[in-house]
Tab-separated table of C-alpha atoms in Angstrom:
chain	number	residue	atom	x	y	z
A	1420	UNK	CA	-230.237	64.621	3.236
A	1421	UNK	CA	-229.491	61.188	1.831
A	1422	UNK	CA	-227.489	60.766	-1.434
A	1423	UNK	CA	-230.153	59.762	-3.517
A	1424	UNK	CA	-232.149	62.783	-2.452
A	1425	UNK	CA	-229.511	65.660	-3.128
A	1426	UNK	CA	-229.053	64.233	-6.589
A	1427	UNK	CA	-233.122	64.521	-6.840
A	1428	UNK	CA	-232.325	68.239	-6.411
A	1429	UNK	CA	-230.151	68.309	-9.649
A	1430	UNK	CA	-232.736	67.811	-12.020
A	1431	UNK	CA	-235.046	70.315	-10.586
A	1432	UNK	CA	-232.283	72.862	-10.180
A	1433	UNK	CA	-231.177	72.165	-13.971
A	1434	UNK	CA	-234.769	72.808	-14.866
A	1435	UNK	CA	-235.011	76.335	-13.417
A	1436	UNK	CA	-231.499	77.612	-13.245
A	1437	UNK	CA	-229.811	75.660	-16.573
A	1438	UNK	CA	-227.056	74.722	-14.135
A	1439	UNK	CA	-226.237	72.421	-11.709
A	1440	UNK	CA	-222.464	71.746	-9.676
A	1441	UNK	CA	-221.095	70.004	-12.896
A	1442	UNK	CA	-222.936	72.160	-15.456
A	1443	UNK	CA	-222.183	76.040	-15.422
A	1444	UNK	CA	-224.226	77.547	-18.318
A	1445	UNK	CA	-221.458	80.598	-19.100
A	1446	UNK	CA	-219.138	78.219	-20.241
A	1447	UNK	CA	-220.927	77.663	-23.676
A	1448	UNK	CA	-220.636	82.026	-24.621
A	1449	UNK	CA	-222.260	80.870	-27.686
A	1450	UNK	CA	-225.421	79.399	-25.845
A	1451	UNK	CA	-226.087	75.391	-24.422
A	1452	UNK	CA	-224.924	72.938	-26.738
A	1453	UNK	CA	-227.945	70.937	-28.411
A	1454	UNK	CA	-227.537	67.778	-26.048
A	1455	UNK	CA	-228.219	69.766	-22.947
A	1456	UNK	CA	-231.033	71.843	-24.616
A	1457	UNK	CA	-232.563	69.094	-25.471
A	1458	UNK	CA	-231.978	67.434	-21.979
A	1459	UNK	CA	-233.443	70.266	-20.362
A	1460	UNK	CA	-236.552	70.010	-22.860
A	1461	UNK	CA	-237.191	66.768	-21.455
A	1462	UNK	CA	-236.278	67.308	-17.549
A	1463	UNK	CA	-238.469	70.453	-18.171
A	1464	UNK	CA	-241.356	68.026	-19.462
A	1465	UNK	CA	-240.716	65.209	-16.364
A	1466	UNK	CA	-241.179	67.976	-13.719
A	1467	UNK	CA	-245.173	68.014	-15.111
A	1468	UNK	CA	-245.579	64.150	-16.243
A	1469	UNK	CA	-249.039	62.503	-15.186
A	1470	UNK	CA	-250.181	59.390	-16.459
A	1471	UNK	CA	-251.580	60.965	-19.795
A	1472	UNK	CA	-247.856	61.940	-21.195
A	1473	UNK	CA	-245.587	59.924	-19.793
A	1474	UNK	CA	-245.538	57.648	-22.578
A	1475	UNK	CA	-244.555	60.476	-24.948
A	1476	UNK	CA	-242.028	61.843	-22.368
A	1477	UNK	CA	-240.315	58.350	-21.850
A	1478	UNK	CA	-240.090	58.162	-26.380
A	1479	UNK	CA	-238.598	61.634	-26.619
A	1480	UNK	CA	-235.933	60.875	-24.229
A	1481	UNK	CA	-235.214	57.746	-25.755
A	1482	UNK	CA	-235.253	59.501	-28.859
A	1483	UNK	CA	-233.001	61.492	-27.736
A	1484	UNK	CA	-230.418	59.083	-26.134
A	1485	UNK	CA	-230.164	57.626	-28.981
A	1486	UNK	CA	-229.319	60.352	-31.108
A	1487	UNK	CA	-226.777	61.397	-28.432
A	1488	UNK	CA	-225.403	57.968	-29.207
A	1489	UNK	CA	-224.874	58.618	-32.718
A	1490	UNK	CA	-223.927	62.102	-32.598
A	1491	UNK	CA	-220.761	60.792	-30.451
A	1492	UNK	CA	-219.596	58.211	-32.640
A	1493	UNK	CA	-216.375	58.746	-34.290
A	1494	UNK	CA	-214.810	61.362	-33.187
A	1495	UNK	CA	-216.764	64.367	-31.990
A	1496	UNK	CA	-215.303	67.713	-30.905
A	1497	UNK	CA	-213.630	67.539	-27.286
A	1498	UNK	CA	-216.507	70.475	-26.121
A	1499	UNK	CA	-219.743	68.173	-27.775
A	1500	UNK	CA	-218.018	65.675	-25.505
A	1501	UNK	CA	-217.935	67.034	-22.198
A	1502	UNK	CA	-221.788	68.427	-22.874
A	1503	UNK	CA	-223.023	64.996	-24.098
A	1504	UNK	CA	-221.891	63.767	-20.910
A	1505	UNK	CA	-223.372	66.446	-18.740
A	1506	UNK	CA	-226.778	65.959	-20.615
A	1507	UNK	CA	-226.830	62.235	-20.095
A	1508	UNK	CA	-225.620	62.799	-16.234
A	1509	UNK	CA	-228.529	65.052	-15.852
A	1510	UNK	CA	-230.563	62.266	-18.008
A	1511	UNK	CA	-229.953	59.385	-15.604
A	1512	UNK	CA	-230.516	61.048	-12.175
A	1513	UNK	CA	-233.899	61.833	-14.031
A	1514	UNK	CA	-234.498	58.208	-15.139
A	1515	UNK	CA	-233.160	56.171	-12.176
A	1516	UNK	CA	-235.608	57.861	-9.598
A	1517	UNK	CA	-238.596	57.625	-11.377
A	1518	UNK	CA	-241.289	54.447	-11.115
A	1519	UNK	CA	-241.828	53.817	-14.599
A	1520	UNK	CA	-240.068	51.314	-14.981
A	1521	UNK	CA	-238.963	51.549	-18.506
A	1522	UNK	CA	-237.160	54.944	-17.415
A	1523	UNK	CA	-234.792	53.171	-15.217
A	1524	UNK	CA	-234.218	50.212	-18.515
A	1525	UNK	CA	-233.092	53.608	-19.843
A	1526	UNK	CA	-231.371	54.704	-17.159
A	1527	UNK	CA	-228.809	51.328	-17.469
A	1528	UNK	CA	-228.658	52.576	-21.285
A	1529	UNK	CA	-227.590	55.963	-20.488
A	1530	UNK	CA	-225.054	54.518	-17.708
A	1531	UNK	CA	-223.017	52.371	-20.545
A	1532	UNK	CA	-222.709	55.342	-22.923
A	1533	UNK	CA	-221.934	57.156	-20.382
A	1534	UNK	CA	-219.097	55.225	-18.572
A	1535	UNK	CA	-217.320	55.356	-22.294
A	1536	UNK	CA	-218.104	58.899	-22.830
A	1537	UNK	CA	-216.461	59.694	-19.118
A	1538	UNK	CA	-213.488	57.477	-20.366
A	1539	UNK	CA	-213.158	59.546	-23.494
A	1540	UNK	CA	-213.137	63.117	-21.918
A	1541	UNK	CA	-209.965	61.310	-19.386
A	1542	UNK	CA	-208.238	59.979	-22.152
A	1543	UNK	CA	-208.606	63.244	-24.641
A	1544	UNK	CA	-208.283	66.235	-21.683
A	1545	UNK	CA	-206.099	68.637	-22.918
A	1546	UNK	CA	-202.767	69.106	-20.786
A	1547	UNK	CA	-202.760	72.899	-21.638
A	1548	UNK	CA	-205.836	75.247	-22.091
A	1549	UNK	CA	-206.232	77.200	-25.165
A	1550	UNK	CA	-204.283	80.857	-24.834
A	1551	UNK	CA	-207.567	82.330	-26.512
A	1552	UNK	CA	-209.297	81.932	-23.625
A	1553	UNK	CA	-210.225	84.291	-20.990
A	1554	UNK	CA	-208.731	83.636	-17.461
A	1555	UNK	CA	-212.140	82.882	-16.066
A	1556	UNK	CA	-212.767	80.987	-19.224
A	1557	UNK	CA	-210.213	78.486	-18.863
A	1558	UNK	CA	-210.429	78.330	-15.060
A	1559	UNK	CA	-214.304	77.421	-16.066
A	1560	UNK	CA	-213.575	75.168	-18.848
A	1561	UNK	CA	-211.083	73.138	-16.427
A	1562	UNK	CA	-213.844	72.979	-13.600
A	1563	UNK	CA	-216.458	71.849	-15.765
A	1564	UNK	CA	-214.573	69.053	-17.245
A	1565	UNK	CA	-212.948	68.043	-13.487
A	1566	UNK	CA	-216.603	68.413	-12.117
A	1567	UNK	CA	-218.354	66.333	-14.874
A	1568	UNK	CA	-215.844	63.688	-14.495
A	1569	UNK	CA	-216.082	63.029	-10.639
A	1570	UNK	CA	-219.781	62.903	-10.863
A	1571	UNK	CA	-220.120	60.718	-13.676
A	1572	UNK	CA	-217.686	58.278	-11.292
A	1573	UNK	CA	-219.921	58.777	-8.501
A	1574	UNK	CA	-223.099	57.952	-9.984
A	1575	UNK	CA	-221.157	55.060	-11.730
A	1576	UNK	CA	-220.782	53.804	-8.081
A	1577	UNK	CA	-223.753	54.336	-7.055
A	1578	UNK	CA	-225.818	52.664	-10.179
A	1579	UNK	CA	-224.005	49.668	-9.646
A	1580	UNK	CA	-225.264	49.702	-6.427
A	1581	UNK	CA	-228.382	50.130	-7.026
A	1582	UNK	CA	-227.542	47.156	-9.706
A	1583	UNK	CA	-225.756	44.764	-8.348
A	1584	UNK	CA	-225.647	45.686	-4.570
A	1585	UNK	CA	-221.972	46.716	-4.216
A	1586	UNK	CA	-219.411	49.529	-5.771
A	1587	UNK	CA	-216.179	49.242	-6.570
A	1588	UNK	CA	-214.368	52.122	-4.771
A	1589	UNK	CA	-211.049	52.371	-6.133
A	1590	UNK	CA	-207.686	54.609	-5.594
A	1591	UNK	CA	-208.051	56.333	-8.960
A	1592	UNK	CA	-211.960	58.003	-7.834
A	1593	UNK	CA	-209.828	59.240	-4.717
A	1594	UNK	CA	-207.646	61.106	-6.577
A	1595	UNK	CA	-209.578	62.831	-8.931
A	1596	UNK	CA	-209.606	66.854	-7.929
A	1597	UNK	CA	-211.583	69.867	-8.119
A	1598	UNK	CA	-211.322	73.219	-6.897
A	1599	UNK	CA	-212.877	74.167	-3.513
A	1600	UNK	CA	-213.165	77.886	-4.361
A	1601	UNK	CA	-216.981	77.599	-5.021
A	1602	UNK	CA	-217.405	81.493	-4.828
A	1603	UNK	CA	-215.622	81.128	-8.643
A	1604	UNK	CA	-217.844	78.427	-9.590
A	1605	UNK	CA	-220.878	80.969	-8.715
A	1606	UNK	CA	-219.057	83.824	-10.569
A	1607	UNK	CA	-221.780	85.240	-13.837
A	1608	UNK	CA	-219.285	87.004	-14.758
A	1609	UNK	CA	-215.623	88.141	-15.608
A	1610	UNK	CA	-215.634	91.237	-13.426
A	1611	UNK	CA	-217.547	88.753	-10.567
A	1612	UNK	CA	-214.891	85.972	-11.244
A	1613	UNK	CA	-211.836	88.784	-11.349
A	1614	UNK	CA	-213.146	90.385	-7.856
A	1615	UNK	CA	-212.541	87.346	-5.698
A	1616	UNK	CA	-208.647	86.562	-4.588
A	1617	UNK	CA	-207.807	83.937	-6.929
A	1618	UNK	CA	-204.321	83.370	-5.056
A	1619	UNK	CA	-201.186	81.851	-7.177
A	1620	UNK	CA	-201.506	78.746	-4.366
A	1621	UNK	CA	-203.479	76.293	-6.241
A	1622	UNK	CA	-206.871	75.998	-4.564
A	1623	UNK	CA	-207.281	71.938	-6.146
A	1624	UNK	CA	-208.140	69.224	-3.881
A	1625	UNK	CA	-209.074	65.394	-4.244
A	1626	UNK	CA	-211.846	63.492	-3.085
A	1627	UNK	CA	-209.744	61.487	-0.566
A	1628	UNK	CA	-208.280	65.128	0.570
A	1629	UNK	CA	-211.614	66.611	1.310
A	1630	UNK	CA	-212.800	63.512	3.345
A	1631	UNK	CA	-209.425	64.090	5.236
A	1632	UNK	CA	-210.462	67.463	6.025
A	1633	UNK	CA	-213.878	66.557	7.163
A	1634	UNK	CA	-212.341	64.011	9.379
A	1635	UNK	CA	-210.133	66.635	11.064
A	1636	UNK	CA	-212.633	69.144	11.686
A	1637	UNK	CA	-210.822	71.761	9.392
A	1638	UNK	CA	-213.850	72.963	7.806
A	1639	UNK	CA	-217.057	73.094	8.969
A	1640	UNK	CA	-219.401	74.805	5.880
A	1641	UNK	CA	-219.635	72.784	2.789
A	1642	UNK	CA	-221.298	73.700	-0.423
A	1643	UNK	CA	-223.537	71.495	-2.481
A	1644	UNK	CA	-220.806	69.445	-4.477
A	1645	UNK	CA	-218.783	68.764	-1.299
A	1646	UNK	CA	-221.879	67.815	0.733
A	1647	UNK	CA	-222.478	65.292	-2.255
A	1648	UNK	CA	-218.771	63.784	-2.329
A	1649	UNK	CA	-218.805	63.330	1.745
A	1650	UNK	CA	-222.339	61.932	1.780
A	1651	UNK	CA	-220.865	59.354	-0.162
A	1652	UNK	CA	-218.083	58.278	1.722
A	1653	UNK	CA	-219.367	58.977	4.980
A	1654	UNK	CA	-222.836	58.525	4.895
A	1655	UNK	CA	-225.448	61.028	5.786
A	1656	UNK	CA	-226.162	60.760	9.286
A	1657	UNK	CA	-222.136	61.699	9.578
A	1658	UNK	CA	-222.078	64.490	7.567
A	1659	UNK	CA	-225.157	65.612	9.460
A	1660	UNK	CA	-223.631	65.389	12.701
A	1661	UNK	CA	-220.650	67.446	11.546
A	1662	UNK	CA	-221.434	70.399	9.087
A	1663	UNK	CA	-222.375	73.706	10.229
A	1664	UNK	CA	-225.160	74.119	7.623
A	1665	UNK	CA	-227.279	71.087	8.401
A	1666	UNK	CA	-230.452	72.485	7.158
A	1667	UNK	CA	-229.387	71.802	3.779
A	1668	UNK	CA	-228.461	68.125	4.347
């Protein structure tokens, strides 16, 4: 499956699951923070547009952007952050696939606030997560933001080249990590989360250490958000020729 097509799937997997690989809906124990409710409102709507509502589905989203805008101005809460930036990831897959073109005008919108909102969560990540937290929520909380972050990079690549016809591929998107234990990222619970062999050897690669591993033939079965990271790099015909599960590519 190309690129473009597994992050298709997002949007409807958002839609009937409230999660996706960057958004995990037990982090938020107090229920989906308003920008992804309202994101999901609106994906929810796409899934069923026809000519007679897309004009009302393309000014609610709008709407909506720009009250996400204004709502992160200043300085919001680290948490209304990291979910702003989930809803508008979720937002622009939506908007850069579709036909109307005034969608994809919103889709470069999106992209901007974005990029600065994927800045802030770098610049403002905490270097130590708060004792209050569960085990499984702190290992969750981490994920998310590590997650969110190398996705928002990757579809910053791949808008601009969509754009402009190139990407800048740099060091610094190489090095970004995330945890390959995807059984924890699947966890609905503590008790699920505490029954898998969490290990004291951290579990954390990078993006330029998974292609490595692809290369090498160390692993053959990848799940959905390392299928998405070495479809990038390698292409999709590679990864193809490679992975075990191929049906899902």
């Amino acid at each position: 499956m190309s690129l473009a097509k597994q992050l298709r799937v997002f949007g409807t997997t958002f839609v009937r699951q409230c999660r996706t690989p960057f958004i995990q809906p037990h982090l938020y124990a107090d229920g989906l923070p308003k920008p992804i409710q309202d994101m999901h409102m609106v994906c929810t709507a796409h899934l069923q547009k026809t000519g007679h509502n897309q004009d009302l589905i393309f000014q609610t989203l709008r709407s909506k952007v720009i009250e996400l805008k204004r709502a992160t101005q200043g300085l919001p809460s680290f948490t209304n952050t990291l979910a702003s930036c989930q809803a508008l990831l979720v937002g622009y897959i939506m908007c850069i696939f579709d036909l109307d073109l005034r969608l994809r005008v919103l889709a470069d919108v999106q992209m901007r606030l974005l990029i600065n909102l994927t800045d802030e969560l770098w610049r403002r990540a905490p270097s130590q997560i708060s004792n209050s937290l569960s085990p499984w929520q702190a290992w969750l909380y981490a994920e998310s933001l590590r997650r969110t972050i190398i996705i928002s990079h990757l579809l910053r690549d791949f808008h601009s080249m969509l754009k402009y016809g190139y990407f800048t591929h740099t060091l610094f998107i190489e090095t970004l990590p995330f945890d390959v234990r995807t059984s924890l990222w699947d966890a609905s619970s503590t008790d699920a989360w505490g029954a898998h062999d969490i290990g004291s050897q951290s579990s954390l690669v990078s993006w330029r250490e998974l292609t490595t591993i692809f290369e090498k033939g160390e692993k053959k079965e990848f799940e959905v958000l390392e299928t998405l990271l070495l479809t990038a790099c390698k292409g999709k015909n590679r990864v193809a020729m490679t992975v075990v599960n191929v049906e899902s590519l």
